[in-house]
Amino acid sequence: HKNKKMSWNGYTDKIVKGGLTGAVIYGLTGGLWASSGKVSITAKEVATVVGGWSNENALRKSNAHVGGKKFIVLQVLESAIYAKGGTDGFCATKTGKCVIIGFFDKSMQAGAANMAVEAMGDFLVDAGY
């Protein structure tokens, strides 16, 4: 997907413009597709979050460690994972081919952040991703 980097970054840019502090899109099998804003998540951390969909208990027990910070996993749904660490949080949503993770701080309500990330997930699903 390297040749599509510019177009993919437009998607994460749109999430950040919605008020989130950062956003990434990774392929479900790995590989960074796009990144915008302040993001310090590694490919290994993304894989751990994605693993929460197949093993919710393991993710809840270990919590989600992202960028050296611990996030408590609040909820794991069929296509979304919600986590909070102090006044910060993230929402991860998956499509058939990728995972979108949006990060927010105390300046944004969790529900609004979740809607922004999940709306992008719905858009990508509709586009065949």
PDB file of C-alpha atoms in Angstrom:
ATOM      1  CA  HIS A   1       0.000   0.000   0.000  1.00  0.00           C
ATOM      2  CA  LYS A   2       3.031   2.308  -0.149  1.00  0.00           C
ATOM      3  CA  ASN A   3       1.823   3.815  -3.424  1.00  0.00           C
ATOM      4  CA  LYS A   4      -1.427   4.830  -1.693  1.00  0.00           C
ATOM      5  CA  LYS A   5       0.197   6.521   1.325  1.00  0.00           C
ATOM      6  CA  MET A   6      -1.068  10.011   0.449  1.00  0.00           C
ATOM      7  CA  SER A   7      -4.659   8.896   0.021  1.00  0.00           C
ATOM      8  CA  TRP A   8      -4.615   6.848   3.248  1.00  0.00           C
ATOM      9  CA  ASN A   9      -3.237   9.784   5.249  1.00  0.00           C
ATOM     10  CA  GLY A  10      -6.281  11.787   4.156  1.00  0.00           C
ATOM     11  CA  TYR A  11      -8.407   9.396   6.221  1.00  0.00           C
ATOM     12  CA  THR A  12      -6.356   9.774   9.405  1.00  0.00           C
ATOM     13  CA  ASP A  13      -6.084  13.549   8.823  1.00  0.00           C
ATOM     14  CA  LYS A  14      -9.899  13.708   8.737  1.00  0.00           C
ATOM     15  CA  ILE A  15     -10.148  11.899  12.107  1.00  0.00           C
ATOM     16  CA  VAL A  16      -7.635  14.301  13.694  1.00  0.00           C
ATOM     17  CA  LYS A  17      -9.474  17.304  12.225  1.00  0.00           C
ATOM     18  CA  GLY A  18     -12.544  15.964  14.069  1.00  0.00           C
ATOM     19  CA  GLY A  19     -10.845  16.740  17.385  1.00  0.00           C
ATOM     20  CA  LEU A  20      -8.798  13.633  18.165  1.00  0.00           C
ATOM     21  CA  THR A  21      -5.109  13.980  19.051  1.00  0.00           C
ATOM     22  CA  GLY A  22      -3.954  11.266  16.654  1.00  0.00           C
ATOM     23  CA  ALA A  23      -5.021   8.392  14.446  1.00  0.00           C
ATOM     24  CA  VAL A  24      -3.449   5.428  12.672  1.00  0.00           C
ATOM     25  CA  ILE A  25      -4.561   2.862  10.147  1.00  0.00           C
ATOM     26  CA  TYR A  26      -2.752  -0.478  10.102  1.00  0.00           C
ATOM     27  CA  GLY A  27      -3.419  -3.544   7.993  1.00  0.00           C
ATOM     28  CA  LEU A  28      -4.979  -6.336  10.068  1.00  0.00           C
ATOM     29  CA  THR A  29      -1.952  -8.483   9.208  1.00  0.00           C
ATOM     30  CA  GLY A  30       0.414  -5.623  10.085  1.00  0.00           C
ATOM     31  CA  GLY A  31       1.957  -2.703   8.271  1.00  0.00           C
ATOM     32  CA  LEU A  32       1.289   0.993   8.785  1.00  0.00           C
ATOM     33  CA  TRP A  33      -1.043   2.459   6.158  1.00  0.00           C
ATOM     34  CA  ALA A  34      -1.421   5.972   7.590  1.00  0.00           C
ATOM     35  CA  SER A  35      -0.678   8.103  10.639  1.00  0.00           C
ATOM     36  CA  SER A  36      -1.719  11.635  11.617  1.00  0.00           C
ATOM     37  CA  GLY A  37      -1.354  13.811  14.685  1.00  0.00           C
ATOM     38  CA  LYS A  38       0.481  12.811  17.841  1.00  0.00           C
ATOM     39  CA  VAL A  39       0.801   9.036  17.757  1.00  0.00           C
ATOM     40  CA  SER A  40       3.272   6.800  19.561  1.00  0.00           C
ATOM     41  CA  ILE A  41       1.896   3.313  18.945  1.00  0.00           C
ATOM     42  CA  THR A  42       4.156   0.530  17.684  1.00  0.00           C
ATOM     43  CA  ALA A  43       3.251  -2.265  15.290  1.00  0.00           C
ATOM     44  CA  LYS A  44       3.536  -4.710  18.218  1.00  0.00           C
ATOM     45  CA  GLU A  45       1.105  -2.622  20.298  1.00  0.00           C
ATOM     46  CA  VAL A  46      -1.339  -2.528  17.364  1.00  0.00           C
ATOM     47  CA  ALA A  47      -1.096  -6.324  17.088  1.00  0.00           C
ATOM     48  CA  THR A  48      -1.892  -6.655  20.810  1.00  0.00           C
ATOM     49  CA  VAL A  49      -4.987  -4.454  20.442  1.00  0.00           C
ATOM     50  CA  VAL A  50      -6.122  -6.394  17.339  1.00  0.00           C
ATOM     51  CA  GLY A  51      -5.595  -9.612  19.322  1.00  0.00           C
ATOM     52  CA  GLY A  52      -8.274  -8.372  21.719  1.00  0.00           C
ATOM     53  CA  TRP A  53     -10.921  -9.284  19.176  1.00  0.00           C
ATOM     54  CA  SER A  54      -9.885 -12.949  19.243  1.00  0.00           C
ATOM     55  CA  ASN A  55      -8.891 -13.095  22.934  1.00  0.00           C
ATOM     56  CA  GLU A  56     -10.728 -10.441  24.920  1.00  0.00           C
ATOM     57  CA  ASN A  57      -9.715 -11.868  28.320  1.00  0.00           C
ATOM     58  CA  ALA A  58      -5.986 -11.708  27.530  1.00  0.00           C
ATOM     59  CA  LEU A  59      -6.269  -8.059  26.458  1.00  0.00           C
ATOM     60  CA  ARG A  60      -8.333  -7.145  29.517  1.00  0.00           C
ATOM     61  CA  LYS A  61      -5.881  -8.926  31.854  1.00  0.00           C
ATOM     62  CA  SER A  62      -2.766  -7.264  30.399  1.00  0.00           C
ATOM     63  CA  ASN A  63      -4.527  -3.971  29.572  1.00  0.00           C
ATOM     64  CA  ALA A  64      -3.474  -2.146  26.430  1.00  0.00           C
ATOM     65  CA  HIS A  65      -0.026  -0.606  26.615  1.00  0.00           C
ATOM     66  CA  VAL A  66       0.378   2.092  23.984  1.00  0.00           C
ATOM     67  CA  GLY A  67       3.333   4.430  23.734  1.00  0.00           C
ATOM     68  CA  GLY A  68       4.513   3.471  27.210  1.00  0.00           C
ATOM     69  CA  LYS A  69       1.130   4.271  28.757  1.00  0.00           C
ATOM     70  CA  LYS A  70      -1.360   1.808  30.224  1.00  0.00           C
ATOM     71  CA  PHE A  71      -4.939   1.947  28.974  1.00  0.00           C
ATOM     72  CA  ILE A  72      -7.675  -0.002  30.745  1.00  0.00           C
ATOM     73  CA  VAL A  73      -9.853  -1.852  28.253  1.00  0.00           C
ATOM     74  CA  LEU A  74     -13.436  -0.767  28.920  1.00  0.00           C
ATOM     75  CA  GLN A  75     -15.285  -2.690  26.254  1.00  0.00           C
ATOM     76  CA  VAL A  76     -14.640  -5.104  23.391  1.00  0.00           C
ATOM     77  CA  LEU A  77     -17.424  -5.216  20.814  1.00  0.00           C
ATOM     78  CA  GLU A  78     -17.615  -7.082  17.510  1.00  0.00           C
ATOM     79  CA  SER A  79     -15.937  -4.240  15.619  1.00  0.00           C
ATOM     80  CA  ALA A  80     -14.734  -1.802  18.306  1.00  0.00           C
ATOM     81  CA  ILE A  81     -12.478  -1.702  21.347  1.00  0.00           C
ATOM     82  CA  TYR A  82     -12.672   1.175  23.838  1.00  0.00           C
ATOM     83  CA  ALA A  83      -9.868   1.937  26.279  1.00  0.00           C
ATOM     84  CA  LYS A  84      -9.047   4.706  28.747  1.00  0.00           C
ATOM     85  CA  GLY A  85      -5.886   5.782  30.545  1.00  0.00           C
ATOM     86  CA  GLY A  86      -6.412   8.658  32.959  1.00  0.00           C
ATOM     87  CA  THR A  87      -7.932  11.505  30.942  1.00  0.00           C
ATOM     88  CA  ASP A  88      -6.761   9.979  27.621  1.00  0.00           C
ATOM     89  CA  GLY A  89      -8.277   7.151  25.657  1.00  0.00           C
ATOM     90  CA  PHE A  90      -8.519   5.407  22.346  1.00  0.00           C
ATOM     91  CA  CYS A  91     -11.052   3.706  20.147  1.00  0.00           C
ATOM     92  CA  ALA A  92     -10.043   0.933  17.771  1.00  0.00           C
ATOM     93  CA  THR A  93     -12.346  -0.250  15.033  1.00  0.00           C
ATOM     94  CA  LYS A  94     -11.683  -2.938  12.479  1.00  0.00           C
ATOM     95  CA  THR A  95     -12.793  -3.512   8.943  1.00  0.00           C
ATOM     96  CA  GLY A  96     -12.223  -6.560   6.771  1.00  0.00           C
ATOM     97  CA  LYS A  97      -8.672  -5.451   5.953  1.00  0.00           C
ATOM     98  CA  CYS A  98      -7.507  -2.851   8.460  1.00  0.00           C
ATOM     99  CA  VAL A  99      -7.738  -1.434  11.968  1.00  0.00           C
ATOM    100  CA  ILE A 100      -8.252   2.268  12.670  1.00  0.00           C
ATOM    101  CA  ILE A 101      -7.161   3.561  16.079  1.00  0.00           C
ATOM    102  CA  GLY A 102      -8.017   7.079  17.184  1.00  0.00           C
ATOM    103  CA  PHE A 103      -6.557   8.730  20.283  1.00  0.00           C
ATOM    104  CA  PHE A 104      -8.154  11.484  22.345  1.00  0.00           C
ATOM    105  CA  ASP A 105      -7.448  13.532  25.463  1.00  0.00           C
ATOM    106  CA  LYS A 106      -9.570  15.344  28.043  1.00  0.00           C
ATOM    107  CA  SER A 107     -10.541  18.021  25.500  1.00  0.00           C
ATOM    108  CA  MET A 108     -12.810  15.515  23.714  1.00  0.00           C
ATOM    109  CA  GLN A 109     -15.603  13.291  25.010  1.00  0.00           C
ATOM    110  CA  ALA A 110     -15.034   9.559  24.515  1.00  0.00           C
ATOM    111  CA  GLY A 111     -18.380   9.125  22.743  1.00  0.00           C
ATOM    112  CA  ALA A 112     -17.555  11.773  20.143  1.00  0.00           C
ATOM    113  CA  ALA A 113     -14.122  10.235  19.552  1.00  0.00           C
ATOM    114  CA  ASN A 114     -15.639   6.766  19.166  1.00  0.00           C
ATOM    115  CA  MET A 115     -18.173   8.069  16.646  1.00  0.00           C
ATOM    116  CA  ALA A 116     -15.443   9.728  14.549  1.00  0.00           C
ATOM    117  CA  VAL A 117     -13.302   6.582  14.435  1.00  0.00           C
ATOM    118  CA  GLU A 118     -16.207   4.211  13.831  1.00  0.00           C
ATOM    119  CA  ALA A 119     -17.665   6.441  11.102  1.00  0.00           C
ATOM    120  CA  MET A 120     -14.339   6.177   9.266  1.00  0.00           C
ATOM    121  CA  GLY A 121     -14.454   2.398   9.750  1.00  0.00           C
ATOM    122  CA  ASP A 122     -17.961   2.279   8.257  1.00  0.00           C
ATOM    123  CA  PHE A 123     -16.805   4.430   5.339  1.00  0.00           C
ATOM    124  CA  LEU A 124     -13.864   2.088   4.616  1.00  0.00           C
ATOM    125  CA  VAL A 125     -16.073  -1.007   4.907  1.00  0.00           C
ATOM    126  CA  ASP A 126     -18.463   0.536   2.364  1.00  0.00           C
ATOM    127  CA  ALA A 127     -15.454   1.231   0.102  1.00  0.00           C
ATOM    128  CA  GLY A 128     -14.471  -2.434   0.183  1.00  0.00           C
ATOM    129  CA  TYR A 129     -11.823  -2.336   2.903  1.00  0.00           C
TER     130      TYR A 129
END
